[in-house]
Amino acid sequence: MICPLCTAPLDATQRVGRTTMLACSACSAVVTPPQDRADASTVYANDYALSSFAAASAERYRFFRFPEMQSLVADVLRVEPAPTSWLDVGCDRGYFLDELRRRGLRVAGVEPASQARAYARMVGLDVADSMMRVEGVFDGLSLFHVLEHVPEPVPFLASCLEKLTPQGLLYIRVPDFTTIWRTIFGHRWIWFQPHLHAVHYSPKALRLLLERSGFTVLWLKQRRPNTLATRRAYRLANDVFARTGQHVRPRFRDQCARLYQDVTGIEIACLARKA
Ligand SMILES: [Zn+2]
């Protein structure tokens, strides 16, 4: 099998838990063998309508994600000239787009999961179910924890390039497969999801992929998306929503899961520009 990032042969293996992954010694990408991947059409096509409970839960979750979103928005608006339009591919419930919209940007999203899409539409966002249905071009495009789900990232990034204005920005976040926590926890690491994640990135692999896909990397760093502010927002959200009667108090196990994710969930973040 050929490396989907750099086309060198996948010449090594890496065993994590019960899964034997394929590895590329040229660019350091790690790839889930096709037979171990879940069928994308069954994973993302949940045909549930948006229930009132799911909507209330999305509101609480938006509260908890607020500090993270402010930090992401600051990353984008710090660039000169500042973008005036943005497309978020894999926009989930549209939290990031909502923040950009409030700062005057023209925004659109793509989200294959129907319930998340229904929530984003409920708050007035323009969200399509696939890239093919998005019209026009944008000053910026984000892929937040999306690229690792894409088995063939080169043609996918080419389609992203087409959606950007000249010099347009690309903001990518993927799990960092090289983090020490992944080594320590092995298959228990929060983002080790080989059935969902087709490609596992190192900083080097991501940089090489972007450079050969027509982008110039402005910055690339390893970081923890959830800060102390996120934890405070989580506690505050729980208190507030418990008072409104919209949500039950989180169980101890949920709290532990959150703490575990905050500690071990390290990602690679990268801002690039269309070359
Ligand atoms: Zn490679």
Coordinates of C-alpha atoms and ligand atoms in Angstrom, one line a residue:
M1 CA 0.0 0.0 0.0
I2 CA 1.1 3.6 -0.8
C3 CA 1.2 6.4 1.7
P4 CA -1.8 8.7 1.1
L5 CA 0.3 11.7 2.0
C6 CA 3.6 11.4 0.2
T7 CA 3.1 8.3 -2.1
A8 CA 6.1 6.4 -0.7
P9 CA 5.4 2.8 0.1
L10 CA 4.0 2.1 3.6
D11 CA 7.0 0.1 4.6
A12 CA 6.6 -0.3 8.4
T13 CA 4.0 -1.3 11.0
Q14 CA 3.1 0.0 14.4
R15 CA 1.1 -2.0 16.8
V16 CA -1.3 0.0 19.1
G17 CA -3.5 -2.2 21.3
R18 CA -5.1 -4.8 19.0
T19 CA -4.6 -2.7 15.9
T20 CA -1.6 -3.1 13.6
M21 CA -1.2 0.2 11.8
L22 CA 0.8 0.9 8.6
A23 CA 3.5 3.5 8.8
C24 CA 5.5 5.6 6.3
S25 CA 9.1 6.0 7.1
A26 CA 9.5 8.8 4.6
C27 CA 6.9 11.3 6.0
S28 CA 6.1 9.5 9.4
A29 CA 2.3 9.2 8.7
V30 CA 0.6 6.3 10.4
V31 CA -2.4 4.8 8.5
T32 CA -5.2 2.5 9.7
P33 CA -5.5 -0.5 7.3
P34 CA -8.6 -0.2 5.2
Q35 CA -10.2 -3.3 6.6
D36 CA -10.1 -1.8 10.2
R37 CA -11.9 1.4 9.2
A38 CA -15.6 1.9 9.9
D39 CA -17.9 2.5 6.9
A40 CA -18.1 6.3 6.6
S41 CA -21.7 6.2 5.3
T42 CA -22.9 4.5 8.5
V43 CA -20.8 6.6 10.9
Y44 CA -21.9 10.1 9.9
A45 CA -25.4 9.5 8.4
N46 CA -27.5 9.7 11.6
D47 CA -31.0 10.5 10.5
Y48 CA -32.3 11.7 13.9
A49 CA -34.3 14.8 14.0
L50 CA -33.1 17.4 16.5
S51 CA -34.8 16.6 19.8
S52 CA -35.4 19.3 22.5
F53 CA -33.0 17.4 24.8
A54 CA -30.3 17.4 22.1
A55 CA -30.8 21.1 21.5
A56 CA -30.5 21.9 25.2
S57 CA -27.5 19.8 25.5
A58 CA -25.9 21.6 22.5
E59 CA -26.5 24.9 24.3
R60 CA -24.7 23.7 27.4
Y61 CA -21.9 22.3 25.3
R62 CA -21.6 25.6 23.5
F63 CA -21.1 27.3 26.8
F64 CA -18.3 24.9 27.7
R65 CA -16.5 25.3 24.4
F66 CA -16.7 29.1 24.6
P67 CA -13.1 29.8 25.8
E68 CA -11.7 27.4 23.1
M69 CA -13.7 29.2 20.4
Q70 CA -12.5 32.6 21.5
S71 CA -8.9 31.4 21.2
L72 CA -9.5 30.0 17.7
V73 CA -11.2 33.2 16.6
A74 CA -8.3 35.3 17.9
D75 CA -5.9 33.1 15.8
V76 CA -7.8 33.8 12.7
L77 CA -8.5 37.6 13.2
R78 CA -4.8 38.2 14.1
V79 CA -3.8 37.6 10.5
E80 CA -3.5 40.6 8.2
P81 CA -5.5 41.3 6.1
A82 CA -8.2 39.8 8.3
P83 CA -10.5 37.4 6.5
T84 CA -14.1 38.6 5.7
S85 CA -15.6 35.2 4.8
W86 CA -15.1 31.8 6.2
L87 CA -16.0 28.2 5.4
D88 CA -15.9 25.6 8.3
V89 CA -15.8 22.1 6.9
G90 CA -16.9 19.6 9.5
C91 CA -18.5 22.5 11.4
D92 CA -20.3 20.2 13.9
R93 CA -22.9 22.4 15.7
G94 CA -21.4 25.6 14.2
Y95 CA -20.0 27.1 17.4
F96 CA -16.9 28.5 15.6
L97 CA -18.9 29.9 12.7
D98 CA -21.3 31.5 15.1
E99 CA -18.4 33.4 16.8
L100 CA -17.1 34.5 13.4
R101 CA -20.5 35.6 12.3
R102 CA -20.8 37.8 15.4
R103 CA -17.7 39.5 14.3
G104 CA -19.2 40.4 10.9
L105 CA -17.8 37.6 8.7
R106 CA -19.8 36.0 6.0
V107 CA -19.8 32.3 7.1
A108 CA -20.9 28.9 5.8
G109 CA -20.4 25.4 7.0
V110 CA -20.4 21.7 5.9
E111 CA -21.5 19.0 8.2
P112 CA -22.4 15.4 7.3
A113 CA -24.0 14.5 10.6
S114 CA -27.6 15.5 10.3
Q115 CA -28.4 16.3 14.0
A116 CA -25.4 18.7 14.4
R117 CA -26.4 20.2 11.0
A118 CA -30.0 20.7 12.2
Y119 CA -28.8 22.5 15.3
A120 CA -26.5 24.8 13.3
R121 CA -29.4 25.6 11.0
M122 CA -31.7 26.3 13.9
V123 CA -29.4 29.1 15.1
G124 CA -29.5 30.5 11.5
L125 CA -26.2 29.2 10.0
D126 CA -25.9 28.2 6.4
V127 CA -24.7 24.6 6.6
A128 CA -24.6 22.1 3.7
D129 CA -24.3 18.4 4.0
S130 CA -21.3 18.1 1.5
M131 CA -18.6 20.3 0.0
M132 CA -20.2 19.8 -3.4
R133 CA -23.1 21.9 -2.4
V134 CA -21.1 24.9 -1.3
E135 CA -21.1 27.8 -3.7
G136 CA -18.5 30.6 -4.0
V137 CA -15.1 31.1 -2.5
F138 CA -13.9 32.1 1.0
D139 CA -11.0 34.0 2.6
G140 CA -10.6 31.2 5.0
L141 CA -11.4 27.5 5.5
S142 CA -11.1 25.4 8.7
L143 CA -10.7 21.7 9.2
F144 CA -11.0 21.1 12.9
H145 CA -10.4 17.4 13.7
V146 CA -11.5 16.5 10.2
L147 CA -8.4 15.6 8.2
E148 CA -7.6 12.5 10.2
H149 CA -11.0 11.1 9.0
V150 CA -10.1 11.5 5.4
P151 CA -8.4 8.4 3.8
E152 CA -7.1 10.4 0.7
P153 CA -6.1 13.8 2.0
V154 CA -4.3 15.0 -1.2
P155 CA -7.4 15.2 -3.4
F156 CA -9.4 16.4 -0.4
L157 CA -7.1 19.4 0.1
A158 CA -7.2 20.1 -3.6
S159 CA -10.9 20.5 -3.3
C160 CA -10.4 22.8 -0.3
L161 CA -7.9 24.9 -2.3
E162 CA -10.6 25.5 -4.9
K163 CA -12.9 27.0 -2.3
L164 CA -10.3 29.6 -1.3
T165 CA -9.7 33.1 -2.6
P166 CA -6.0 33.9 -3.7
Q167 CA -3.9 33.9 -0.5
G168 CA -6.8 32.4 1.4
L169 CA -6.2 30.9 4.8
L170 CA -6.4 27.2 5.9
Y171 CA -6.7 26.4 9.6
I172 CA -6.2 22.8 10.5
R173 CA -6.3 20.9 13.8
V174 CA -5.7 17.2 14.1
P175 CA -4.8 14.9 17.0
D176 CA -1.0 14.8 17.6
F177 CA -0.1 11.1 17.2
T178 CA 3.5 11.9 18.5
T179 CA 2.4 13.1 21.9
I180 CA 3.9 11.4 24.9
W181 CA 0.4 10.7 26.2
R182 CA -0.4 8.6 23.2
T183 CA 2.7 6.5 23.9
I184 CA 1.9 6.2 27.6
F185 CA -1.8 5.3 27.2
G186 CA -1.5 3.4 24.0
H187 CA -4.9 2.4 22.6
R188 CA -6.6 4.1 25.6
W189 CA -5.4 7.6 24.4
I190 CA -8.5 9.8 24.0
W191 CA -8.0 10.3 20.2
F192 CA -6.8 6.8 19.3
Q193 CA -9.9 5.9 17.2
P194 CA -8.5 3.8 14.4
H195 CA -11.9 2.7 13.1
L196 CA -12.7 6.5 12.6
H197 CA -9.3 8.0 11.9
A198 CA -7.8 6.8 8.7
V199 CA -4.5 8.8 9.0
H200 CA -2.6 9.7 12.1
Y201 CA -0.4 12.8 11.9
S202 CA 2.9 14.0 13.2
P203 CA 3.9 17.7 12.9
K204 CA 6.3 16.7 10.1
A205 CA 3.7 14.7 8.1
L206 CA 1.2 17.5 8.3
R207 CA 3.7 20.1 7.2
L208 CA 4.9 18.0 4.2
L209 CA 1.3 17.3 3.2
L210 CA 0.4 21.0 3.2
E211 CA 3.5 22.0 1.3
R212 CA 2.9 19.5 -1.5
S213 CA -0.8 20.5 -1.6
G214 CA -0.2 24.1 -2.6
F215 CA -0.1 25.8 0.9
T216 CA 2.6 27.9 2.7
V217 CA 2.7 27.1 6.4
L218 CA 2.4 30.3 8.5
W219 CA 2.7 28.5 11.9
L220 CA 2.4 25.0 13.2
K221 CA 2.4 24.0 16.8
Q222 CA 1.5 21.2 19.3
R223 CA -0.9 22.3 21.9
R224 CA -3.7 21.4 24.3
P225 CA -7.0 22.7 23.1
N226 CA -8.7 22.7 26.5
T227 CA -7.2 25.2 28.9
L228 CA -8.0 26.0 32.5
A229 CA -10.6 28.5 31.2
T230 CA -12.3 25.6 29.5
R231 CA -12.6 23.7 32.7
R232 CA -14.0 26.7 34.5
A233 CA -16.5 27.2 31.7
Y234 CA -17.5 23.6 32.0
R235 CA -18.2 23.9 35.7
L236 CA -20.1 27.2 35.2
A237 CA -22.2 25.7 32.4
N238 CA -23.2 22.7 34.6
D239 CA -24.2 25.1 37.4
V240 CA -26.2 27.4 35.2
F241 CA -28.0 24.6 33.2
A242 CA -28.7 22.6 36.4
R243 CA -30.6 25.7 37.7
T244 CA -32.7 26.1 34.6
G245 CA -33.6 22.4 34.8
Q246 CA -32.4 21.7 31.3
H247 CA -29.7 19.3 32.2
V248 CA -28.9 16.7 34.9
R249 CA -25.8 17.1 36.9
P250 CA -22.9 15.3 35.3
R251 CA -21.8 12.1 36.8
F252 CA -18.4 11.6 38.4
R253 CA -17.4 9.4 35.5
D254 CA -18.2 12.3 33.0
Q255 CA -16.0 14.6 35.1
C256 CA -13.2 12.1 35.1
A257 CA -13.5 11.6 31.3
R258 CA -13.3 15.4 30.8
L259 CA -10.2 15.7 33.0
Y260 CA -8.6 12.8 31.1
Q261 CA -9.3 14.5 27.8
D262 CA -7.9 17.8 29.0
V263 CA -4.7 16.2 30.1
T264 CA -4.1 13.8 27.2
G265 CA -5.8 15.5 24.2
I266 CA -2.9 17.2 22.5
E267 CA -3.4 18.4 19.0
I268 CA -1.4 19.8 16.1
A269 CA -2.7 23.2 15.0
C270 CA -1.6 24.8 11.8
L271 CA -2.4 28.0 10.0
A272 CA -1.4 28.0 6.3
R273 CA -2.0 30.2 3.3
K274 CA -2.8 29.3 -0.3
A275 CA 0.6 29.6 -2.0
Ligands
ZN1 ZN 4.4 9.2 3.7

